[in-house]
Coordinates of C-alpha atoms and ligand atoms in Angstrom, one line a residue:
Chain A
M76 CA -0.2 0.6 -0.2
D77 CA 2.8 2.6 0.3
Q78 CA 3.5 2.6 -3.0
I79 CA -0.3 3.9 -3.5
E80 CA 0.0 6.4 -1.3
E81 CA 3.5 7.5 -2.4
I82 CA 1.8 8.2 -5.6
Y83 CA -1.3 9.0 -4.8
S84 CA -0.4 11.7 -1.9
N85 CA -3.0 13.5 0.3
I86 CA -2.0 16.6 -1.7
I87 CA -2.8 14.4 -5.2
M88 CA -5.9 13.6 -3.9
E89 CA -7.1 16.7 -2.4
R90 CA -6.3 18.9 -5.4
S91 CA -8.0 16.4 -8.0
M92 CA -10.8 16.6 -5.7
Q93 CA -11.0 20.5 -5.5
A94 CA -8.8 22.4 -7.8
Y95 CA -8.9 25.9 -7.1
H96 CA -8.0 27.1 -10.7
K97 CA -10.4 25.5 -12.3
H98 CA -13.2 27.5 -13.6
E99 CA -13.2 29.5 -17.4
L100 CA -11.1 32.5 -16.2
E101 CA -12.5 36.8 -18.3
N102 CA -10.1 39.1 -19.8
E103 CA -8.0 36.3 -20.8
T104 CA -4.9 37.1 -23.3
C105 CA -4.8 32.9 -24.6
S106 CA -5.6 29.7 -24.4
A107 CA -3.4 26.0 -24.9
H108 CA -5.5 23.1 -25.2
G109 CA -3.6 19.7 -24.1
Y110 CA -4.7 16.0 -25.2
N111 CA -4.1 12.2 -24.0
P112 CA -5.1 10.0 -26.9
N113 CA -4.7 7.0 -25.2
C114 CA -5.7 8.3 -21.4
G115 CA -8.5 11.2 -22.6
D116 CA -7.7 13.8 -20.5
D117 CA -8.1 16.6 -22.2
I118 CA -7.2 19.9 -20.7
T119 CA -7.1 23.7 -21.2
L120 CA -5.0 26.2 -19.7
H121 CA -6.7 29.7 -19.3
I122 CA -3.6 32.3 -19.1
K123 CA -3.9 35.9 -18.7
L124 CA 0.0 37.3 -19.9
C125 CA 0.1 41.5 -18.8
D126 CA 3.3 42.5 -20.1
D127 CA 6.1 40.0 -19.6
K128 CA 3.8 38.6 -16.0
I129 CA 1.3 36.1 -15.9
E130 CA -0.8 37.7 -13.6
D131 CA -3.7 35.0 -13.5
M132 CA -4.1 31.2 -14.9
S133 CA -6.5 28.6 -14.3
F134 CA -8.3 25.3 -16.7
T135 CA -11.2 23.4 -17.7
G136 CA -11.3 20.3 -19.2
S137 CA -11.7 17.1 -17.5
G138 CA -8.7 13.8 -16.2
C139 CA -7.9 11.6 -13.5
A140 CA -6.9 12.9 -11.0
I141 CA -2.7 12.2 -11.6
S142 CA -3.6 15.0 -14.7
Q143 CA -6.6 17.1 -13.1
S144 CA -4.3 17.9 -10.3
S145 CA -1.3 18.5 -12.0
T146 CA -2.2 21.2 -13.8
D147 CA -4.3 22.6 -10.9
I148 CA -1.1 22.6 -8.4
M149 CA 1.0 24.1 -11.8
A150 CA -1.7 27.7 -11.9
E151 CA -0.4 28.2 -8.8
V152 CA 3.2 27.6 -9.4
L153 CA 3.3 29.9 -12.2
K154 CA 1.0 32.6 -11.0
G155 CA 3.4 35.8 -11.2
K156 CA 5.7 34.8 -12.3
T157 CA 7.5 36.4 -15.9
V158 CA 7.3 33.9 -19.5
A159 CA 11.1 33.3 -19.1
E160 CA 10.8 32.2 -15.2
A161 CA 7.4 30.3 -16.2
K162 CA 9.3 27.8 -18.4
E163 CA 12.2 26.9 -16.8
I164 CA 10.2 26.3 -14.5
A165 CA 7.9 24.0 -16.5
D166 CA 11.7 22.8 -17.4
I167 CA 13.2 21.5 -14.1
F168 CA 9.2 19.6 -13.2
V169 CA 9.7 17.7 -17.0
A170 CA 13.5 17.1 -15.4
M171 CA 12.3 16.4 -12.2
I172 CA 9.7 13.4 -13.7
D173 CA 12.4 12.1 -16.0
R174 CA 14.4 11.4 -13.2
K175 CA 17.7 13.9 -14.6
P176 CA 19.5 15.9 -11.2
I177 CA 18.1 19.0 -10.5
T178 CA 19.3 21.4 -7.0
D179 CA 17.8 21.7 -4.4
Q180 CA 17.1 25.5 -5.3
Q181 CA 15.5 24.6 -8.1
K182 CA 13.3 21.9 -6.4
K183 CA 12.1 25.2 -4.0
L184 CA 11.5 26.6 -7.0
L185 CA 8.7 23.8 -8.1
K186 CA 6.9 24.2 -4.4
D187 CA 3.6 21.5 -4.2
A188 CA 4.4 20.5 -7.7
V189 CA 7.5 18.2 -6.3
A190 CA 4.7 16.3 -5.2
F191 CA 4.7 14.2 -8.7
Q192 CA 8.4 13.6 -8.2
N193 CA 7.9 9.0 -7.7
I194 CA 5.3 9.6 -10.8
S195 CA 7.7 7.8 -12.7
N196 CA 7.4 4.3 -11.1
M197 CA 4.1 4.5 -12.0
P198 CA 5.5 4.6 -16.5
A199 CA 2.0 4.8 -17.9
R200 CA 0.7 8.1 -15.9
V201 CA 4.5 10.1 -16.8
K202 CA 1.8 11.4 -19.2
C203 CA -0.8 12.6 -17.0
A204 CA 1.6 14.6 -15.0
I205 CA 2.8 16.4 -17.4
L206 CA 0.8 17.2 -20.2
A207 CA -0.1 20.6 -17.8
W208 CA 3.2 21.4 -18.2
K209 CA 4.4 20.9 -21.7
T210 CA 1.2 22.4 -22.9
L211 CA 1.4 25.3 -20.7
K212 CA 5.4 24.9 -22.4
N213 CA 4.8 25.0 -25.8
K214 CA 2.4 27.8 -25.9
L215 CA 5.1 29.9 -24.2
D216 CA 7.3 29.0 -26.4
E217 CA 4.6 30.0 -29.6
L218 CA 4.4 33.9 -28.3
Chain B
M167 CA -13.6 -32.1 -17.7
K168 CA -10.3 -29.6 -16.4
T169 CA -11.2 -27.2 -13.7
N170 CA -9.7 -23.1 -13.9
Y171 CA -7.4 -24.2 -11.6
E172 CA -5.6 -27.0 -13.2
L173 CA -5.9 -25.0 -16.7
R174 CA -3.8 -22.2 -15.0
K175 CA -0.7 -24.0 -14.9
D176 CA -0.7 -25.1 -18.4
F177 CA 0.5 -21.0 -17.4
S178 CA 4.0 -19.8 -16.7
I179 CA 3.9 -16.8 -16.8
F180 CA 1.3 -17.3 -13.7
E181 CA 4.0 -19.0 -11.7
N182 CA 6.3 -16.1 -12.4
E183 CA 3.5 -13.4 -11.5
N184 CA 1.8 -12.9 -9.0
I185 CA -1.6 -10.8 -10.1
A186 CA -5.5 -11.4 -11.4
Y187 CA -4.5 -11.1 -14.7
L188 CA -8.1 -9.5 -16.2
D189 CA -7.3 -8.4 -19.5
N190 CA -8.0 -11.5 -22.1
A191 CA -9.6 -9.0 -24.3
A192 CA -6.5 -6.9 -25.5
T193 CA -4.3 -10.4 -25.2
S194 CA -4.2 -13.9 -23.6
Q195 CA -1.7 -14.9 -21.5
K196 CA 0.1 -17.8 -24.0
P197 CA 0.2 -21.9 -22.3
K198 CA 3.6 -23.5 -22.5
C199 CA 2.5 -26.1 -25.5
V200 CA 2.9 -22.1 -27.5
L201 CA 6.1 -21.0 -26.2
D202 CA 7.3 -25.0 -26.3
A203 CA 5.9 -24.6 -30.5
L204 CA 7.4 -21.7 -31.4
E205 CA 11.6 -22.9 -29.8
K206 CA 10.2 -26.3 -31.9
F207 CA 10.3 -24.6 -35.2
Y208 CA 13.2 -22.2 -34.6
K209 CA 15.0 -25.1 -33.6
K210 CA 14.0 -27.6 -35.6
Y211 CA 12.1 -26.4 -39.1
N212 CA 13.8 -22.6 -39.2
A213 CA 13.7 -21.6 -43.2
N214 CA 12.4 -18.9 -45.8
P215 CA 9.1 -21.1 -46.8
H216 CA 9.2 -20.7 -50.6
R217 CA 12.8 -19.4 -51.4
G218 CA 14.4 -22.0 -51.2
A219 CA 15.3 -25.4 -53.1
Y220 CA 16.5 -27.8 -50.0
N221 CA 15.0 -29.7 -47.7
L222 CA 14.5 -27.4 -43.9
S223 CA 13.1 -25.0 -46.9
I224 CA 10.4 -27.1 -47.6
K225 CA 10.0 -27.8 -44.1
A226 CA 9.4 -24.8 -43.0
T227 CA 6.8 -24.5 -46.2
E228 CA 4.8 -27.3 -45.2
V229 CA 4.5 -26.1 -41.7
L230 CA 3.3 -22.8 -43.4
N231 CA 0.7 -25.0 -45.3
K232 CA -0.9 -27.9 -43.4
S233 CA -1.0 -24.3 -40.4
R234 CA -2.7 -23.3 -43.6
H235 CA -5.0 -26.9 -43.4
R236 CA -5.8 -26.5 -39.7
V237 CA -6.9 -23.4 -39.7
A238 CA -9.7 -23.9 -42.2
E239 CA -10.8 -26.7 -40.7
F240 CA -10.7 -24.3 -37.5
L241 CA -13.1 -22.1 -38.9
N242 CA -14.9 -24.6 -41.0
A243 CA -14.1 -23.5 -44.2
R244 CA -13.8 -25.3 -48.2
F245 CA -10.4 -24.2 -49.4
D246 CA -7.2 -23.4 -47.3
E247 CA -6.9 -20.8 -50.1
E248 CA -9.9 -18.6 -47.9
I249 CA -7.5 -18.7 -44.9
I250 CA -4.6 -15.2 -45.0
F251 CA -2.2 -15.1 -42.7
T252 CA -1.8 -11.5 -41.5
K253 CA -0.2 -10.3 -38.1
N254 CA -3.7 -9.7 -36.7
A255 CA -7.4 -8.0 -37.0
T256 CA -6.3 -4.2 -38.0
E257 CA -3.9 -6.1 -41.1
S258 CA -6.7 -7.9 -42.1
L259 CA -9.2 -5.3 -42.2
N260 CA -6.9 -2.7 -44.6
L261 CA -6.8 -5.4 -46.3
L262 CA -10.0 -5.8 -47.2
A263 CA -11.0 -2.2 -46.9
Y264 CA -8.1 -1.7 -49.9
S265 CA -8.5 -4.6 -51.7
Y266 CA -12.3 -5.3 -51.5
G267 CA -13.5 -1.4 -50.7
M268 CA -11.8 1.0 -52.8
D269 CA -12.6 -1.3 -55.4
N270 CA -15.7 -1.8 -54.9
I271 CA -17.3 1.2 -53.1
K272 CA -18.9 3.5 -55.8
S273 CA -19.8 7.1 -55.2
G274 CA -23.5 7.5 -53.2
D275 CA -23.3 3.5 -51.8
E276 CA -23.0 3.3 -48.2
I277 CA -21.5 1.2 -45.9
V278 CA -23.1 0.3 -42.4
L279 CA -21.2 -0.7 -39.1
S280 CA -22.1 -1.2 -35.9
I281 CA -21.2 1.9 -33.0
M282 CA -19.3 -1.3 -30.7
E283 CA -16.7 -1.6 -33.8
H284 CA -13.3 -1.2 -33.3
H285 CA -11.5 2.1 -34.4
S286 CA -9.7 -0.9 -36.6
M287 CA -13.3 -1.5 -38.7
I288 CA -14.2 2.0 -38.3
V289 CA -11.0 4.3 -39.2
P290 CA -10.5 2.1 -42.7
F291 CA -13.8 1.8 -44.0
Q292 CA -14.4 6.1 -43.4
K293 CA -11.2 6.5 -45.4
V294 CA -13.0 3.9 -48.0
A295 CA -16.4 6.5 -47.8
Q296 CA -14.8 9.5 -48.1
A297 CA -12.2 8.1 -50.7
K298 CA -14.9 7.3 -52.8
N299 CA -17.5 9.5 -52.0
A300 CA -19.7 6.8 -49.9
T301 CA -22.2 7.3 -46.5
L302 CA -21.0 5.8 -43.4
K303 CA -24.2 4.2 -40.9
Y304 CA -24.4 3.2 -38.0
M305 CA -26.8 0.3 -36.3
Y306 CA -26.9 1.5 -33.1
L307 CA -28.3 0.4 -30.0
N308 CA -31.1 0.1 -27.6
D309 CA -31.1 0.5 -23.8
D310 CA -30.3 -3.4 -22.9
Y311 CA -26.9 -2.5 -25.2
Q312 CA -28.7 -4.5 -28.8
I313 CA -29.4 -3.5 -31.8
D314 CA -32.2 -3.6 -32.0
D315 CA -33.8 -5.8 -35.6
K316 CA -35.8 -2.5 -36.4
E317 CA -33.0 -1.1 -36.6
I318 CA -31.0 -3.7 -38.7
E319 CA -34.5 -3.4 -41.0
S320 CA -33.9 -0.1 -41.4
K321 CA -30.1 0.4 -42.1
I322 CA -29.2 -1.9 -44.5
T323 CA -31.5 -0.5 -47.8
G324 CA -30.6 -1.3 -51.5
K325 CA -27.5 1.8 -51.6
T326 CA -25.5 -0.6 -48.9
K327 CA -22.7 -2.4 -50.6
I328 CA -20.3 -3.7 -47.0
V329 CA -21.4 -4.3 -43.5
G330 CA -18.7 -4.6 -41.0
I331 CA -20.2 -5.8 -36.9
V332 CA -18.5 -7.5 -34.3
S333 CA -19.3 -10.7 -33.4
V334 CA -18.5 -9.9 -29.9
S335 CA -18.2 -6.0 -28.3
N336 CA -15.0 -5.1 -26.7
V337 CA -16.2 -2.6 -24.8
L338 CA -19.9 -4.1 -23.6
G339 CA -19.4 -8.3 -23.5
T340 CA -22.7 -8.2 -26.5
I341 CA -23.3 -10.5 -28.5
T342 CA -24.3 -9.9 -31.8
N343 CA -27.1 -11.2 -33.8
Y344 CA -24.8 -11.6 -36.5
K345 CA -26.5 -13.9 -38.6
K346 CA -29.5 -12.1 -38.5
I347 CA -27.4 -9.1 -40.3
I348 CA -26.1 -11.3 -42.4
E349 CA -29.0 -12.4 -44.2
K350 CA -30.6 -8.9 -44.4
A351 CA -27.0 -7.8 -46.1
H352 CA -26.7 -10.7 -48.6
S353 CA -30.9 -9.7 -49.1
V354 CA -29.6 -6.4 -50.3
G355 CA -26.4 -7.7 -51.9
A356 CA -24.0 -6.7 -49.3
V357 CA -20.8 -8.5 -48.2
V358 CA -20.7 -8.9 -44.6
I359 CA -16.8 -8.8 -42.5
V360 CA -17.6 -10.6 -39.1
D361 CA -15.1 -9.2 -36.8
I362 CA -14.7 -12.5 -34.6
S363 CA -11.6 -11.1 -32.7
Q364 CA -13.8 -10.9 -29.1
S365 CA -15.8 -14.6 -29.2
I366 CA -13.3 -17.4 -30.9
A367 CA -11.1 -17.6 -27.7
H368 CA -14.4 -18.6 -25.6
K369 CA -16.6 -19.6 -28.7
P370 CA -16.3 -21.8 -31.7
F371 CA -16.6 -19.4 -35.0
D372 CA -17.9 -21.7 -38.4
V373 CA -17.7 -19.4 -41.8
Q374 CA -20.0 -21.8 -43.4
D375 CA -22.8 -22.0 -40.7
A376 CA -22.7 -18.1 -40.5
D377 CA -22.7 -17.0 -44.3
A378 CA -20.0 -14.4 -43.7
D379 CA -18.0 -13.1 -46.4
F380 CA -15.2 -12.5 -44.4
V381 CA -14.2 -13.1 -41.2
V382 CA -11.6 -11.4 -39.2
F383 CA -10.1 -12.1 -36.2
S384 CA -5.9 -11.6 -33.8
A385 CA -5.3 -15.3 -33.2
H386 CA -3.3 -13.4 -30.3
K387 CA -6.3 -12.6 -28.0
M388 CA -7.3 -16.4 -28.4
Y389 CA -3.6 -18.3 -26.4
A390 CA -1.3 -17.9 -30.0
P391 CA 1.5 -16.0 -30.5
L392 CA 1.5 -12.3 -31.1
G393 CA 1.4 -10.8 -34.7
T394 CA -1.0 -13.4 -36.0
G395 CA -4.0 -12.9 -37.4
V396 CA -6.2 -13.6 -39.7
L397 CA -8.5 -12.8 -42.4
Y398 CA -10.7 -15.6 -44.5
G399 CA -13.1 -15.0 -47.4
K400 CA -14.9 -16.9 -49.3
K401 CA -13.2 -18.2 -52.4
E402 CA -15.1 -16.4 -55.5
L403 CA -14.1 -13.3 -53.7
L404 CA -10.3 -13.3 -52.8
E405 CA -10.0 -14.3 -56.3
K406 CA -12.0 -11.4 -57.6
M407 CA -9.9 -8.8 -55.1
S408 CA -6.4 -7.0 -56.2
P409 CA -3.6 -7.5 -53.9
F410 CA -3.5 -5.0 -50.8
M411 CA 1.2 -4.9 -50.6
M412 CA 2.9 -5.4 -53.1
G413 CA 6.2 -7.0 -52.6
G414 CA 7.8 -10.9 -53.2
D415 CA 5.9 -14.5 -52.6
M416 CA 3.2 -12.9 -53.9
I417 CA 3.9 -12.6 -57.4
E418 CA 4.0 -15.0 -60.5
Y419 CA 6.3 -12.8 -63.8
V420 CA 8.0 -9.3 -62.6
Y421 CA 8.7 -7.6 -65.8
E422 CA 10.3 -4.3 -65.4
Q423 CA 7.3 -2.2 -66.5
S424 CA 4.5 -5.1 -65.4
T425 CA 3.9 -8.2 -63.0
S426 CA 1.5 -10.7 -62.8
F427 CA 0.2 -11.4 -59.3
A428 CA 0.0 -14.8 -57.4
P429 CA -3.1 -17.2 -57.0
L430 CA -4.5 -17.5 -54.4
P431 CA -3.7 -17.2 -50.7
N432 CA -0.1 -16.0 -51.9
K433 CA -1.6 -13.1 -53.6
F434 CA -2.1 -11.8 -50.4
E435 CA 0.3 -12.5 -48.1
A436 CA 3.1 -10.3 -49.2
G437 CA 7.0 -10.9 -47.9
T438 CA 8.7 -13.9 -45.6
Q439 CA 6.0 -14.7 -43.3
N440 CA 5.7 -15.4 -39.4
V441 CA 5.4 -18.5 -39.6
A442 CA 6.9 -19.8 -36.3
G443 CA 3.6 -17.8 -34.9
I444 CA 1.6 -18.9 -37.5
Y445 CA 2.9 -22.0 -36.2
G446 CA 2.0 -21.1 -32.8
L447 CA -1.2 -20.9 -34.1
C448 CA -2.2 -23.7 -34.6
S449 CA -0.5 -25.2 -31.1
A450 CA -3.4 -22.8 -30.0
I451 CA -6.9 -24.1 -31.6
D452 CA -4.9 -27.3 -30.9
Y453 CA -4.7 -26.0 -27.0
L454 CA -8.3 -24.7 -27.6
Q455 CA -9.7 -27.9 -28.8
N456 CA -8.4 -30.6 -26.3
I457 CA -9.9 -28.5 -23.6
G458 CA -13.2 -27.8 -25.6
Y459 CA -15.4 -24.9 -26.1
D460 CA -18.1 -27.0 -23.9
T461 CA -15.5 -26.4 -20.3
I462 CA -14.8 -23.3 -21.7
Y463 CA -17.9 -22.0 -21.3
K464 CA -18.8 -23.6 -18.6
I465 CA -15.5 -22.0 -16.7
E466 CA -16.2 -18.6 -18.7
S467 CA -20.2 -18.2 -17.9
S468 CA -19.4 -18.9 -14.2
L469 CA -17.1 -17.0 -13.5
T470 CA -18.9 -13.8 -15.6
E471 CA -22.0 -14.4 -13.6
Y472 CA -19.6 -13.8 -9.9
L473 CA -18.6 -11.0 -11.6
L474 CA -21.2 -9.6 -12.1
K475 CA -23.1 -10.8 -8.9
K476 CA -20.0 -8.6 -6.8
L477 CA -19.9 -5.7 -9.8
K478 CA -23.5 -5.8 -8.7
E479 CA -23.2 -5.7 -4.5
L480 CA -20.6 -2.3 -5.3
P481 CA -23.3 0.4 -4.8
F482 CA -20.8 2.7 -5.9
V483 CA -19.9 0.5 -9.7
K484 CA -22.0 1.6 -12.6
L485 CA -22.2 -1.4 -14.8
Y486 CA -22.8 -0.6 -18.4
C487 CA -23.8 -4.4 -19.7
T488 CA -26.8 -6.5 -20.0
D489 CA -28.4 -8.8 -17.6
N490 CA -29.3 -10.9 -20.0
L491 CA -26.6 -12.9 -19.7
S492 CA -27.5 -15.4 -22.3
Q493 CA -26.8 -12.3 -24.8
H494 CA -23.1 -11.8 -23.3
E495 CA -19.8 -12.0 -23.5
A496 CA -16.8 -12.3 -20.4
V497 CA -16.5 -8.2 -20.9
V498 CA -17.5 -6.6 -18.4
S499 CA -17.3 -2.7 -18.7
F500 CA -18.3 -0.6 -15.6
N501 CA -17.0 2.7 -14.0
I502 CA -16.7 3.8 -9.9
D503 CA -18.4 6.9 -9.3
G504 CA -16.1 10.1 -8.7
V505 CA -13.6 8.5 -9.8
H506 CA -11.9 8.4 -12.9
P507 CA -10.7 5.0 -15.1
H508 CA -7.0 5.5 -15.3
D509 CA -6.6 6.4 -11.1
V510 CA -9.0 3.4 -10.8
A511 CA -6.8 1.0 -13.4
S512 CA -3.3 2.7 -12.1
I513 CA -4.6 1.4 -8.3
L514 CA -5.6 -1.6 -9.0
D515 CA -1.3 -2.3 -10.8
M516 CA 0.0 -1.9 -7.2
Q517 CA -2.5 -3.9 -5.7
G518 CA -1.5 -6.5 -8.1
V519 CA -4.7 -6.6 -10.8
C520 CA -4.9 -5.8 -14.0
I521 CA -7.7 -3.9 -15.6
R522 CA -8.0 -1.6 -18.7
A523 CA -8.8 1.6 -18.4
G524 CA -9.4 4.1 -21.7
N525 CA -11.7 4.0 -24.6
H526 CA -10.8 0.0 -25.8
C527 CA -10.0 1.9 -29.0
A528 CA -13.6 2.3 -29.7
Q529 CA -14.1 5.9 -29.2
P530 CA -17.3 6.5 -31.2
L531 CA -19.4 3.9 -28.8
L532 CA -18.7 5.2 -25.7
R533 CA -19.0 8.9 -27.3
Y534 CA -22.5 7.4 -27.3
L535 CA -23.1 5.5 -24.2
G536 CA -22.2 9.3 -23.2
V537 CA -19.1 8.3 -21.3
D538 CA -15.1 9.8 -21.7
S539 CA -13.6 6.5 -21.0
T540 CA -14.5 3.3 -18.6
C541 CA -12.7 0.5 -16.7
R542 CA -12.6 -2.9 -18.5
V543 CA -12.3 -6.6 -17.2
S544 CA -12.2 -9.6 -19.5
I545 CA -12.3 -13.1 -18.2
S546 CA -10.5 -16.7 -19.7
F547 CA -10.7 -20.2 -18.4
Y548 CA -7.3 -19.8 -16.5
N549 CA -8.8 -16.9 -14.6
T550 CA -10.4 -18.0 -11.1
K551 CA -13.0 -16.8 -7.8
E552 CA -10.1 -15.2 -5.8
D553 CA -9.0 -12.9 -8.8
I554 CA -12.3 -11.5 -8.7
D555 CA -11.8 -11.6 -5.1
K556 CA -8.9 -9.4 -5.0
L557 CA -10.1 -7.9 -7.9
I558 CA -13.3 -6.1 -5.6
K559 CA -11.3 -5.9 -2.5
A560 CA -9.3 -3.2 -4.9
L561 CA -11.7 -1.4 -5.6
K562 CA -13.6 -1.2 -2.4
K563 CA -9.6 0.1 -1.8
V564 CA -10.3 2.8 -4.4
Y565 CA -13.4 3.7 -3.3
E566 CA -12.6 4.4 0.4
M567 CA -9.8 6.0 -0.5
F568 CA -11.2 8.6 -2.9
M569 CA -14.1 8.9 -1.5
K570 CA -12.1 9.9 1.9
F571 CA -11.6 13.0 0.3
K572 CA -14.1 14.2 -1.2
N573 CA -15.6 13.5 2.6
N574 CA -12.8 16.4 3.5
Q575 CA -14.0 19.5 1.4
R576 CA -15.1 22.5 2.5
Ligands
PLP870 C1 -13.5 -6.3 -31.9 C2 -12.0 -5.8 -31.6 N1 -11.8 -6.2 -33.4 C3 -9.8 -5.7 -34.0 C4 -9.6 -5.7 -32.8 C5 -8.0 -5.0 -33.0 O1 -7.2 -5.8 -32.7 P1 -5.7 -6.0 -33.2 O2 -5.1 -4.7 -32.5 O3 -4.5 -7.1 -33.2 O4 -5.2 -6.1 -34.5 C6 -9.5 -6.1 -31.0 C7 -8.0 -5.8 -30.2 O5 -8.1 -4.5 -29.9 C8 -11.0 -6.0 -31.2 O6 -11.6 -6.1 -29.9

């Protein structure tokens, strides 16, 4: 049972059941759609950029607990960051999931998103965890 | 009559893995005799069939020919050359879409499929319909997850040229009335493809009795090695069809600018075949027939009944299947209230229970049912009551986990 609790940790469970940032966003300046064809996770990120800053972010869509909580936590972590900072943090998140070495300093930037560090023990779910982050990164790269 | 506990011992994987394997609709495990057949082929018969002028190659060719005869017998085909080996049902269906569909469908014609079809049926025939400006129509389900006679009568019309139907749905376990569909289709001059991928491990199929024009299945779902599939076609239809893949073994004469093609069955078997796998397929047929479909039915129907009874006792489970067990095969789809199927499957996996979650390559069906995805359990004769008990216990754990957090919500 340890493995279950390691992956479906309290924070992941809580945020999947009650996402704080799951809603439409008034005055959004751009949005991005992400989809996992084999699981069916389907999210849309709503982003409000002000100059170079992510002033607000929310999401809508459906998916499993892993993808929903990861998206919700991402919105929280990246709110208020500049586009460059957000891209950097998204890269750190993906590196953590890929089990690449990351520094304590980088880890700090991830805040609650460190909850997903053991997801690679369940390879089938890695895509769910990184969907939002990849979707956001692609969008920001386009800007 | 052997019991499931005895039959389970024929499968080496269960010696190493302490799992409840309940994803048999995706692929079955392989009995030792099939593994032995693969080894025997490579140890004793391995050479390229058709291509060598030496004894070993002739032996490999004989294995291929004898295997074809064995499969023809198994399906009660009239001629060996009505059996074409493919790598899976998907290849068999693509062959039909290109070699039959593209040549025979014309603008304004109709292709009729059931809404329960697998993507491997839907997508190739969508392509045919688009290329030929034909209409693709679907037969839908009643509240009991069955296709009504009325639906068959109204969808198959004088314009219908091809009908595709599963014998058993890989999502719902519904046993379809393919005989009635074949009768109706033939009355309007259409040909019928029956996809028996989900029934052949559970029930025999007699192509003559059914009067099916084409039959496809993935043999890896009936205890044969991965990479083995079958296409049956009525000889007079196959003979008129153009080849699907081009290359070696399927030709007579090749000139710089033109080619004449080999007769059946080689016309449809381009390139070196998976003879070892095909030899394994024969061993799987022997194995199934030695157990006997009656025994298989007895074991699997009582396990399915037990599974459904246990699932119905869980108030948080929504089942997607008919109550009419005589119209239902060993596949059960369900959802847990408030929990995404992928979370269910992952948490079951961590408790040693293998099930499938997702859309099961049947997105149009799930959309029609109004669900994004389901959990699916599928039974084989090597499963046990203990496997099902383990599943039920694991499902309770999933629900408790999620409810704990739901109740904590502000
Ligand atoms: C009814 C049905 N048809 C076709 C297929 C396709 O099988 P394969 O992926 O082996 O080609 C499957 C299995 O996934 C199936 O259940």
